[in-house]
CSV table of C-alpha atoms and ligand atoms in Angstrom, one decimal:
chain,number,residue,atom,x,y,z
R,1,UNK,CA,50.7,-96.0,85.2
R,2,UNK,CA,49.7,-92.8,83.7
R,3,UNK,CA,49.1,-92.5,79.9
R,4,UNK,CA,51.8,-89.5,79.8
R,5,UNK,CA,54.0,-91.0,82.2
R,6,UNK,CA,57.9,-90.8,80.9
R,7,UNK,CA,60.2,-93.7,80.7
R,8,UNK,CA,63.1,-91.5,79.8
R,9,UNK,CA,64.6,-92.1,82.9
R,10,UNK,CA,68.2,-94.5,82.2
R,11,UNK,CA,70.9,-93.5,79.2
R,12,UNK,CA,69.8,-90.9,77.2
R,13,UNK,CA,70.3,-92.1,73.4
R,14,UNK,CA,71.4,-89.5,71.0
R,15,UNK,CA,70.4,-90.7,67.2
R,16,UNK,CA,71.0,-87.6,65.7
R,17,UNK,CA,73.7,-87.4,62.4
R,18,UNK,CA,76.3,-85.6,64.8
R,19,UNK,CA,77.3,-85.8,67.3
R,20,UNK,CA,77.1,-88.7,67.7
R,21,UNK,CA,77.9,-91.4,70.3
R,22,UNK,CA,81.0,-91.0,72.2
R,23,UNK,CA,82.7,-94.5,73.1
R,24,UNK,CA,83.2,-95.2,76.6
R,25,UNK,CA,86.8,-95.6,75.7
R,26,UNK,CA,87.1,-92.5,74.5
R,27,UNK,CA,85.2,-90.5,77.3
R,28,UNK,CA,87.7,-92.3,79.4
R,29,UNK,CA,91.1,-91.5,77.0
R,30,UNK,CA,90.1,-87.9,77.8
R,31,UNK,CA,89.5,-87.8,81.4
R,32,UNK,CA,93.0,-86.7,82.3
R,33,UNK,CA,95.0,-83.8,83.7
R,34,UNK,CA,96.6,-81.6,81.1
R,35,UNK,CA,99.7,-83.2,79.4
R,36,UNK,CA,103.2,-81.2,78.7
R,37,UNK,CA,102.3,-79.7,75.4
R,38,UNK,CA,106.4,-79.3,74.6
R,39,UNK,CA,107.7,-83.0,75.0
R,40,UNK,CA,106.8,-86.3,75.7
R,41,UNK,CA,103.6,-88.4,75.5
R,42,UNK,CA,101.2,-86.0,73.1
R,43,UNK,CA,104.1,-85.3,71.2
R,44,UNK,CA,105.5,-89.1,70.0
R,45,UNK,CA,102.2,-89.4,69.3
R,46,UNK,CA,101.4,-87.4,66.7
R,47,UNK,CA,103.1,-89.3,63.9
R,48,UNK,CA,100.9,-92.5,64.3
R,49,UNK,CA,97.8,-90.6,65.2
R,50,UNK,CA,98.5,-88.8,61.4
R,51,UNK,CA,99.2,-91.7,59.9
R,52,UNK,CA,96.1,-93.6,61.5
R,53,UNK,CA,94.2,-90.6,60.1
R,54,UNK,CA,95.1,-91.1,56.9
R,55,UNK,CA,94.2,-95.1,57.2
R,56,UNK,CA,90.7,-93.7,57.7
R,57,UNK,CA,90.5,-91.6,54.8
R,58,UNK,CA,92.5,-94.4,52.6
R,59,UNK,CA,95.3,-92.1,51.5
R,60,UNK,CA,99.1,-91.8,51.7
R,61,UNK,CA,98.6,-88.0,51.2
R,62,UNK,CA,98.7,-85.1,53.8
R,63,UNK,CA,96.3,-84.0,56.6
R,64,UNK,CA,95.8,-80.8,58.4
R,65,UNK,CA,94.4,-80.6,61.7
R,66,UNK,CA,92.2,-77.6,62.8
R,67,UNK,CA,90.7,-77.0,66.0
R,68,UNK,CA,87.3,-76.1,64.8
R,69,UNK,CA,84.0,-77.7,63.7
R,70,UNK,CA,83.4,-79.1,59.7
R,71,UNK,CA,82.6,-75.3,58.7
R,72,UNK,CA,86.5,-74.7,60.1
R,73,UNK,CA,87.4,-77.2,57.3
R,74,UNK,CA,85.8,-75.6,54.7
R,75,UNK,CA,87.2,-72.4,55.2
R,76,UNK,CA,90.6,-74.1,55.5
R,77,UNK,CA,90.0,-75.7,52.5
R,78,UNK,CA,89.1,-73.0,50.4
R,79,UNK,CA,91.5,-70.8,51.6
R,80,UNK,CA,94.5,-73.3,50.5
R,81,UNK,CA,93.5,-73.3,46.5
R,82,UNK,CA,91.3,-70.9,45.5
R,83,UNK,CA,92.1,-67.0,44.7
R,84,UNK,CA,89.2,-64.6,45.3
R,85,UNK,CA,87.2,-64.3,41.6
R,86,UNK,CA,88.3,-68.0,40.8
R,87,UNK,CA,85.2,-70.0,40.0
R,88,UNK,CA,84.1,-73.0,41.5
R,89,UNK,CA,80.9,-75.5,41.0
R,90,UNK,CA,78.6,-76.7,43.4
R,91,UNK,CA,76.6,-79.4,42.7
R,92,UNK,CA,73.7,-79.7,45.1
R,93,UNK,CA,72.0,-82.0,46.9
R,94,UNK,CA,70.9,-80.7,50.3
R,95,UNK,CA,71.9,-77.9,52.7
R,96,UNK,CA,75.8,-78.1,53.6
R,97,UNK,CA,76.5,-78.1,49.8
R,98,UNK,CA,74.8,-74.7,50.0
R,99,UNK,CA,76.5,-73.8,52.9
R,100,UNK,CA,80.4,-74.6,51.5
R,101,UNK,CA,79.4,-72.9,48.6
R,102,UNK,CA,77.8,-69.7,50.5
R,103,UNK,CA,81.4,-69.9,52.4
R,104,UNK,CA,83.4,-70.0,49.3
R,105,UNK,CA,81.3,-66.6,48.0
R,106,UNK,CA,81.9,-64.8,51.2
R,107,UNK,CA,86.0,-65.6,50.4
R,108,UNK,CA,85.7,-63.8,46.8
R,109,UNK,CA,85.2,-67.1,44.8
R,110,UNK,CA,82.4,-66.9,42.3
R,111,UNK,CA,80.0,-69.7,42.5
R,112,UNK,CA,78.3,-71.6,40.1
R,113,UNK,CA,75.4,-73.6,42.0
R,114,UNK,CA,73.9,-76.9,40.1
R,115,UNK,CA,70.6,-77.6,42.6
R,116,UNK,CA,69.3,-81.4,43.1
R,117,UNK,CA,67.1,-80.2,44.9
R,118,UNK,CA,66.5,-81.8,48.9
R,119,UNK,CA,65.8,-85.2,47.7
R,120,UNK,CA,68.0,-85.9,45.0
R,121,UNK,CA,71.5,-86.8,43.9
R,122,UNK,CA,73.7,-85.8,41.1
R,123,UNK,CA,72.5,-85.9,37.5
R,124,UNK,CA,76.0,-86.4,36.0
R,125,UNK,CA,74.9,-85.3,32.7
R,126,UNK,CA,74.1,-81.9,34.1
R,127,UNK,CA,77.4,-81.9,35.8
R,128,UNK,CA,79.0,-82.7,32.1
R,129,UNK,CA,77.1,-80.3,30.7
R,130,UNK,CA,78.3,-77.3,33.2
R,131,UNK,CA,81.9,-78.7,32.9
R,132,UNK,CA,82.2,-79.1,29.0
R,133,UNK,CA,80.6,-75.1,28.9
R,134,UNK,CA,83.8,-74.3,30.7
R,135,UNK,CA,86.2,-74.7,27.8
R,136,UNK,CA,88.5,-72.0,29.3
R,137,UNK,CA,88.5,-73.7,32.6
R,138,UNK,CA,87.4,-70.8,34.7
R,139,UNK,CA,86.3,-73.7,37.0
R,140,UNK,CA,89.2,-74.4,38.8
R,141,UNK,CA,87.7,-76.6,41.6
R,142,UNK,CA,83.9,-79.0,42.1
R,143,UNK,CA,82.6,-78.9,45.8
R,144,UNK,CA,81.4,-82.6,46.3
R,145,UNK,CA,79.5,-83.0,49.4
R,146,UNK,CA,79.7,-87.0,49.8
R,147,UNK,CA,76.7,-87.6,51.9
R,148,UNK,CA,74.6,-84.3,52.4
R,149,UNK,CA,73.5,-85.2,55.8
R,150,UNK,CA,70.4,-82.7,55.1
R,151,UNK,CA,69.1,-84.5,52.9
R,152,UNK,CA,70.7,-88.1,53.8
R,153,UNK,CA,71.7,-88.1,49.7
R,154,UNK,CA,74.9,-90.1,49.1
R,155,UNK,CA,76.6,-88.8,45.9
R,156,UNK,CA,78.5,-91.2,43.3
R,157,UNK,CA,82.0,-89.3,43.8
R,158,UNK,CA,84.5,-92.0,41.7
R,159,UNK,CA,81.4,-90.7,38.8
R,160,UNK,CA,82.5,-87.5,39.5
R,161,UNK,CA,85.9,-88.1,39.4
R,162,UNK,CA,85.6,-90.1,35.8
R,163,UNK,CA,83.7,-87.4,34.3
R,164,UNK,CA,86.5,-84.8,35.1
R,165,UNK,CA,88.7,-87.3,33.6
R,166,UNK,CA,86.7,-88.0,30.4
R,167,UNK,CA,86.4,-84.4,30.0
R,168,UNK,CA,90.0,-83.7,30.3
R,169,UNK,CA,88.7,-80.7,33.5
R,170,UNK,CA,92.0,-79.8,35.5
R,171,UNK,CA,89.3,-78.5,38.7
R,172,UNK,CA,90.5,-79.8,41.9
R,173,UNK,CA,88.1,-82.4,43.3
R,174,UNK,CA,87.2,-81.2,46.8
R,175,UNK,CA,84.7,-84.0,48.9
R,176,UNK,CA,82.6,-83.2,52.1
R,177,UNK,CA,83.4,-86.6,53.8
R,178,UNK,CA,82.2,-84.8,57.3
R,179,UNK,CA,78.9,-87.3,57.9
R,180,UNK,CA,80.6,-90.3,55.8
R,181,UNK,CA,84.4,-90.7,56.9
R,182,UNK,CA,84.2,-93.8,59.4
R,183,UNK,CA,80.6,-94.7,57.8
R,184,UNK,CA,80.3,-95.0,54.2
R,185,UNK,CA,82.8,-96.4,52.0
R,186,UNK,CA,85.7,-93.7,51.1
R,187,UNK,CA,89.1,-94.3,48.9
R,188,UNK,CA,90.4,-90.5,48.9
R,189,UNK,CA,93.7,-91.6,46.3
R,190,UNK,CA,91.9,-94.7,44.6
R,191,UNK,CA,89.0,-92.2,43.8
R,192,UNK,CA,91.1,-89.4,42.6
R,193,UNK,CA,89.8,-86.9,45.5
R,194,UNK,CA,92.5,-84.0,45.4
R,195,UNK,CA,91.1,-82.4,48.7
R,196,UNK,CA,89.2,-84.0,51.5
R,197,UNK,CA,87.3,-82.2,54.7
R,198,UNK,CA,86.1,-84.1,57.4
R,199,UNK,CA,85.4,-83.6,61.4
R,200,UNK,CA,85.8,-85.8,64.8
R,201,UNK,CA,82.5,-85.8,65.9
R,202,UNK,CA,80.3,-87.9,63.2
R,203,UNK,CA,82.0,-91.2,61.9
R,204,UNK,CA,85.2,-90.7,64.1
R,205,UNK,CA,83.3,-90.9,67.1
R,206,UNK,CA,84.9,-88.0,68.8
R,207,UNK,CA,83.7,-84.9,70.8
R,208,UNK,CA,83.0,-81.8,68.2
R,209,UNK,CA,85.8,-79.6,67.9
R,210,UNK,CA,88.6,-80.6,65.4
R,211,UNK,CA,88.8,-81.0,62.0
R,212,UNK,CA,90.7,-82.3,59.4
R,213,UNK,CA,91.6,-81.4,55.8
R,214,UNK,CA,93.4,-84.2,53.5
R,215,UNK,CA,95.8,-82.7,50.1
R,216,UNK,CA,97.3,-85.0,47.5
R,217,UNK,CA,100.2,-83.4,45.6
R,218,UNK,CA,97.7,-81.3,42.7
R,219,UNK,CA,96.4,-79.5,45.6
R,220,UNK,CA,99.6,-78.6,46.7
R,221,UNK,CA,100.4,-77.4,43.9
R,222,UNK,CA,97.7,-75.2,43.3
R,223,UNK,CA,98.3,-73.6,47.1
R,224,UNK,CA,102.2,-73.3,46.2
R,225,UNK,CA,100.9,-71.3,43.1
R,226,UNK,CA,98.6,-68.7,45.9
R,227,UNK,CA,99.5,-65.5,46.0
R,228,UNK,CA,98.5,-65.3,49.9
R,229,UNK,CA,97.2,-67.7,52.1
R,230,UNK,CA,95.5,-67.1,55.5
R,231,UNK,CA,98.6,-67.8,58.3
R,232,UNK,CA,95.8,-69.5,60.7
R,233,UNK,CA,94.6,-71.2,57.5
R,234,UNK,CA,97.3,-72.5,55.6
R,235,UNK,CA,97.6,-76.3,55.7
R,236,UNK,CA,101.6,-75.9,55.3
R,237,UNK,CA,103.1,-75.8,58.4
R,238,UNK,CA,100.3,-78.0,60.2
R,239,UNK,CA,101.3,-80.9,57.6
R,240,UNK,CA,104.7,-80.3,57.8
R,241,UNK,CA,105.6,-79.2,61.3
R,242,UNK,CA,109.1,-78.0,62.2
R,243,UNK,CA,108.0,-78.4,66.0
R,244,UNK,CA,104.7,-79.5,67.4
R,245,UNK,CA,103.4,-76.0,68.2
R,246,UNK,CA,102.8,-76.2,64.2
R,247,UNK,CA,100.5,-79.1,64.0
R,248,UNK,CA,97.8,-76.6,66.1
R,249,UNK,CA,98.8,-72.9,64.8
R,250,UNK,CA,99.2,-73.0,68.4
R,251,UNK,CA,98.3,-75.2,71.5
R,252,UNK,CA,97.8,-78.3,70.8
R,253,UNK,CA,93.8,-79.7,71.7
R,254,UNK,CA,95.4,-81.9,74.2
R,255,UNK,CA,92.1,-83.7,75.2
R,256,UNK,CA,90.3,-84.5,71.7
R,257,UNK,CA,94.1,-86.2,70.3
R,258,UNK,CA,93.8,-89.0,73.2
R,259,UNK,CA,89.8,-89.3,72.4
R,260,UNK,CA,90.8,-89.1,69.0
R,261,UNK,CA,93.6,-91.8,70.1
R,262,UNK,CA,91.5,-94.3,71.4
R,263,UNK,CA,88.6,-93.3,68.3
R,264,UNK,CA,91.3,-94.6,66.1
R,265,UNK,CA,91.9,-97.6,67.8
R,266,UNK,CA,88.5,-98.6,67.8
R,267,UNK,CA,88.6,-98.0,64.3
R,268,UNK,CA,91.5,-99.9,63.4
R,269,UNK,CA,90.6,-102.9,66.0
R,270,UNK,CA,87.5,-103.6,63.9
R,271,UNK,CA,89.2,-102.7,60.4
R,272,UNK,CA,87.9,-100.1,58.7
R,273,UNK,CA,86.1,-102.6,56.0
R,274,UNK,CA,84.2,-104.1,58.6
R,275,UNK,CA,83.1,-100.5,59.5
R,276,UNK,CA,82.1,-99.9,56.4
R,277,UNK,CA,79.8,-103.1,56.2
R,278,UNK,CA,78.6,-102.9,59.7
R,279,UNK,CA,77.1,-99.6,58.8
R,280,UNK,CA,75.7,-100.7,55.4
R,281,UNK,CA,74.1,-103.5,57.6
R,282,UNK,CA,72.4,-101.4,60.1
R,283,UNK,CA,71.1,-98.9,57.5
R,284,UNK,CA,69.3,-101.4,55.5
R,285,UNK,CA,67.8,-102.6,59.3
R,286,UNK,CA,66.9,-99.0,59.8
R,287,UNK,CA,65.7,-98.5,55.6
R,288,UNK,CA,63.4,-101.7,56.2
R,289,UNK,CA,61.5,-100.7,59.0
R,290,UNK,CA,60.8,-97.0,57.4
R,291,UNK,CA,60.0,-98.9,54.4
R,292,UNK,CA,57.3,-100.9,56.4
R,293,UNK,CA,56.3,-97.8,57.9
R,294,UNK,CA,56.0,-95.9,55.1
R,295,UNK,CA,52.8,-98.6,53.8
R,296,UNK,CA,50.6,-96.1,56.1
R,297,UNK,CA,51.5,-93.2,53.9
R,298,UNK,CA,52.4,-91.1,56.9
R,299,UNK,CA,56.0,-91.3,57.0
R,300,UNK,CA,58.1,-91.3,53.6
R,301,UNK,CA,61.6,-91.7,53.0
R,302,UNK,CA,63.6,-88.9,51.3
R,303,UNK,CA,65.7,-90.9,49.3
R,304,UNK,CA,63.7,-93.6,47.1
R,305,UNK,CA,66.8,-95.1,45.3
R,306,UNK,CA,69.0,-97.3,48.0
R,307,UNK,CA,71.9,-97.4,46.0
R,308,UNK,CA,71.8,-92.8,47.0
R,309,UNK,CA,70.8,-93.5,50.5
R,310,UNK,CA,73.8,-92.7,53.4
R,311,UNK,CA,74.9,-95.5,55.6
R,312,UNK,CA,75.2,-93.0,58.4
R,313,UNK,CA,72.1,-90.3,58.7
R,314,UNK,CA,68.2,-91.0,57.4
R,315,UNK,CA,65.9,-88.3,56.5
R,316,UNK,CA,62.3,-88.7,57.0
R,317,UNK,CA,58.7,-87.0,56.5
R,318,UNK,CA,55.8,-87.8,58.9
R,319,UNK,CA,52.9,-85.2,56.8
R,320,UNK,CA,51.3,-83.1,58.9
R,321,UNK,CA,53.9,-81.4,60.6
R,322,UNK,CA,54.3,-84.6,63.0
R,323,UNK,CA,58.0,-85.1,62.9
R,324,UNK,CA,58.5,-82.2,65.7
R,325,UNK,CA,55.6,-84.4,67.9
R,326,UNK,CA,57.4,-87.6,66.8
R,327,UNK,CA,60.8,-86.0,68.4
R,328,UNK,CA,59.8,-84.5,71.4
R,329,UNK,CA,57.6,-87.8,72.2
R,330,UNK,CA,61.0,-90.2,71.9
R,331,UNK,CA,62.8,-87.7,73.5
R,332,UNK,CA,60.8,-86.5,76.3
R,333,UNK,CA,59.0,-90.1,77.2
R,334,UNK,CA,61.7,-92.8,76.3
R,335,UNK,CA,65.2,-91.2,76.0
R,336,UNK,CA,65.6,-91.1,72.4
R,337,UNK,CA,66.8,-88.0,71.0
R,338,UNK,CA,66.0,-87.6,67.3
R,339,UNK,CA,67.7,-85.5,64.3
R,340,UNK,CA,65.6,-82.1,63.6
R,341,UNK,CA,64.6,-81.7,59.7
R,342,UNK,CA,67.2,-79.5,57.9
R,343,UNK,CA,66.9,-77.8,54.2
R,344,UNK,CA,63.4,-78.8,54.0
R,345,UNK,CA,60.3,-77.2,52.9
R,346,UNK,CA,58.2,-78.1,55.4
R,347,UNK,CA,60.7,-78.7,58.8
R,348,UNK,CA,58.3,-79.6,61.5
R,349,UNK,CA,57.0,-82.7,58.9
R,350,UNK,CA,61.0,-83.7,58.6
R,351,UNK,CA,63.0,-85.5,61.0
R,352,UNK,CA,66.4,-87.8,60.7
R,353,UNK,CA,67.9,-90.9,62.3
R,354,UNK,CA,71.4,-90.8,63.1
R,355,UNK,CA,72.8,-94.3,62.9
R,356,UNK,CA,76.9,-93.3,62.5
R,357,UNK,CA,79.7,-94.1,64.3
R,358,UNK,CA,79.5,-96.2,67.8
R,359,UNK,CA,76.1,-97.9,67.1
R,360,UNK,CA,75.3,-101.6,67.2
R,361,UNK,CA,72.6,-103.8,66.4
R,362,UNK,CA,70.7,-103.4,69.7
R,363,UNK,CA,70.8,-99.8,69.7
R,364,UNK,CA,69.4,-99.6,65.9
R,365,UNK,CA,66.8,-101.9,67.4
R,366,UNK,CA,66.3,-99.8,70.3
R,367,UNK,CA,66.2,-96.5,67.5
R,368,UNK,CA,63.1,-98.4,65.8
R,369,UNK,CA,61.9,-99.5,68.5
R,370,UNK,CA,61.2,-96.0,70.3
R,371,UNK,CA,59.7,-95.2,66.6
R,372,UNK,CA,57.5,-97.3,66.5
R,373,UNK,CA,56.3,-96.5,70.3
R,374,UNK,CA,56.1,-93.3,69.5
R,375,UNK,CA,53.7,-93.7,66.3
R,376,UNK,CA,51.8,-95.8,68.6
R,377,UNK,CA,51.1,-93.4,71.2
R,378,UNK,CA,50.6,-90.5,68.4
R,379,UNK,CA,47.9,-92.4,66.6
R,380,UNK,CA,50.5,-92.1,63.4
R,381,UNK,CA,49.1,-94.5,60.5
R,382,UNK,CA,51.5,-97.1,59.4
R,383,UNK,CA,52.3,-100.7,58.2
R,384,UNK,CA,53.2,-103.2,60.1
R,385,UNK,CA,55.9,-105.6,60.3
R,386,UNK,CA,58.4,-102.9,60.5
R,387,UNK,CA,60.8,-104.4,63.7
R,388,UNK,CA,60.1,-107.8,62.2
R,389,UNK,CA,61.7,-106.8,59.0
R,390,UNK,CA,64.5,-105.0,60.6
R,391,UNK,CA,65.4,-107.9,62.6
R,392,UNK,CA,65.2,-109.6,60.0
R,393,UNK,CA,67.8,-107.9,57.9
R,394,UNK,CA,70.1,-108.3,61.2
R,395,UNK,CA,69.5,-112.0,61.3
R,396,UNK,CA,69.9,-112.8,58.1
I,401,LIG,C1,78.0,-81.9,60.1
I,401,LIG,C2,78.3,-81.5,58.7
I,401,LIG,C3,78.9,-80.3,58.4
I,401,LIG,C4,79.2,-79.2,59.4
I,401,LIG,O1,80.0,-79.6,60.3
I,401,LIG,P1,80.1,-78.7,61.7
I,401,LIG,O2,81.1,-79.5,62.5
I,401,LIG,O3,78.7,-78.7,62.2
I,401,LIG,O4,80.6,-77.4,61.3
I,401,LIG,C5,79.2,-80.0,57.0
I,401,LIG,N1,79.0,-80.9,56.1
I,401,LIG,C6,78.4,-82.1,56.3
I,401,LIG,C7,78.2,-83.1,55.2
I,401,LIG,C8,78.1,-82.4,57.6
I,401,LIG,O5,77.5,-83.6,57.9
């Protein structure tokens, strides 16, 4: 055996924070001639499949379905509640907040931007601050980006939604749930989220390509009070369909609803609680070993505090611009694909772990253990112990 020989040969594992895994059941769901988009099958089930939805996203509000990407649910979003020179405020902590917000400027809407910074979450006094300075309530919604999957920052939305309500602010609450629906705990009505985007392909396990949006009644109201809204846009008639052409704005995206199906039923088989906690347990495998790691002062973790971490995406720093040779190693000698660095100062040092969606015990194993190969073979300083203590966590 060579030194540079590859074992990449076998399934390829893609740990990156979306995509992410698609289940064999869905693959499978999807491998089908096209249905009759005017009657039948795809059509009786739509109402369960939108109620299942909204099981996931723990409301008994309304959904939207796009066929785009997440950045197709912002726009959507947006374009439901908010009048070009509204104002809206960002509070930042990592990259996609800066991205909803860029979007919102391009669509007229003035932006005030509170930045975090890459590495850390919401200081609700800020947030207080900025909203109590908008006595006039010029403010009329907050973009809350749940779990910044730049940064792997998991902000305290029921906070959020408590200081609103302390400060008597009407803004509509709008959450990011793209990299934490299906991952990290999320109660849109028992939080007090007004507006929720999401996608298919992180938490729900789904080939990229559809997106949701999620309205309780105050953000109907405020898009009943719009001047205009966008025809493809507007989350009316795809809520509250006449016939099933409405759902789509057009064609329905035949294959992704019976991936989606069978996502849902994965889902729902398991209980969405037991999602919940069966992510929280494989992040703190995955937060141990980097923790071990870290002992070598190579590799740090961007989020010190646990209690901000994501249950779904973890963003690391190997210094010296040796998270690119950490990535290409995993990927191009054992398999393992590895998350680029995003929104950070130095990219090539950055690198995330993906651990959303259809992942179990001995694939977060087999995530740490390529890690920990790769180090090896890079000469990349670090403590030990670091699979020990993740099997431990999954033990214990
Ligand atoms: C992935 C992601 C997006 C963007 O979604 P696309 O499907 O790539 O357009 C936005 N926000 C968050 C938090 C994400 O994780």
């Amino acid at each position: 055996m060579t030194d540079n020989m590859s074992l990449a040969q076998g399934r390829n594992y893609l740990a990156i924070p979306g995509p992410s895994v698609i289940p064999d059941a869905v693959l499978q769901a999807m491998h089908r001639p096209s249905p009759n988009i005017y009657a039948g099958e795809l059509v009786e089930m739509m109402p369960d499949l939108t109620a299942d939805l909204r099981r996931v996203a723990r409301t008994r509000h309304e959904v939207a379905i796009y066929i785009a990407n997440g950045h197709g649910a912002w726009e959507a979003a947006l374009s439901n509640v908010l009048v070009p020179g509204e104002t809206v405020l960002a509070p930042a902590s990592g990259r996609f907040t800066h991205g909803w917000a860029e979007m919102a400027e391009r669509l007229g809407v003035k932006v005030e931007l509170i930045d975090f910074g890459p590495s850390d979450p919401w200081d609700m006094d800020r947030i207080a601050q900025a909203l109590r300075a908008d006595a006039d309530h010029r403010i009329k919604a907050v973009l809350a980006v749940h779990v910044d999957t730049s940064s792997s920052i998991r902000n305290d939305i029921p906070a959020l939604r408590a200081l609103l309500d302390d400060l008597n602010h009407p803004a509509l609450l709008m959450a990011d749930c793209i990299a934490s629906l299906g991952c990290d705990r999320f109660e849109m009505d028992d939080w007090g989220v007004d507006v929720m985007v999401t996608a298919c392909q992180k938490g729900l396990m789904t080939p990229a390509g559809m997106s949701f949006v999620f309205f309780n009644d105050r953000a109907k109201a405020k898009r009943a009070a719009m001047p205009r809204v966008s025809a493809y846009w507007d989350w009316l008639p795809r809520s509250e369909p006449d016939w099933f052409y409405q759902y789509f704005g057009g064609t329905a995206p035949t294959h992704h609803l019976y991936g989606l199906r069978a996502a849902l039923d994965l889902i729902h088989a398991e209980g969405i609680e037991h999602v919940w906690t069966r992510h929280a347990r494989l992040a703190r495998a995955v937060w141990a070993a980097c923790e071990k790691w870290a002992e070598g002062r190579a590799l740090h973790l961007n989020v010190g505090d646990r209690a901000h971490r994501s249950h779904a995406v973890t963003a690391l720093r190997l210094t010296g611009g040796r998270g690119t040779p950490l990535r290409s190693y995993t990927e191009r000698h054992l398999g393992l694909t590895l998350g680029i660095g995003l929104g950070m100062a130095d990219e090539e040092s950055c690198f995330r772990l993906g651990h959303m969606g259809h992942l179990n015990g001995h694939m977060v194993m087999g995530l740490l253990g390529g890690i920990e190969t790769a180090m090896a073979a890079l000469e990349i300083p670090r403590g030990s112990g670091a699979l020990e203590a993740a099997a431990a966590v999954l033990a214990g």
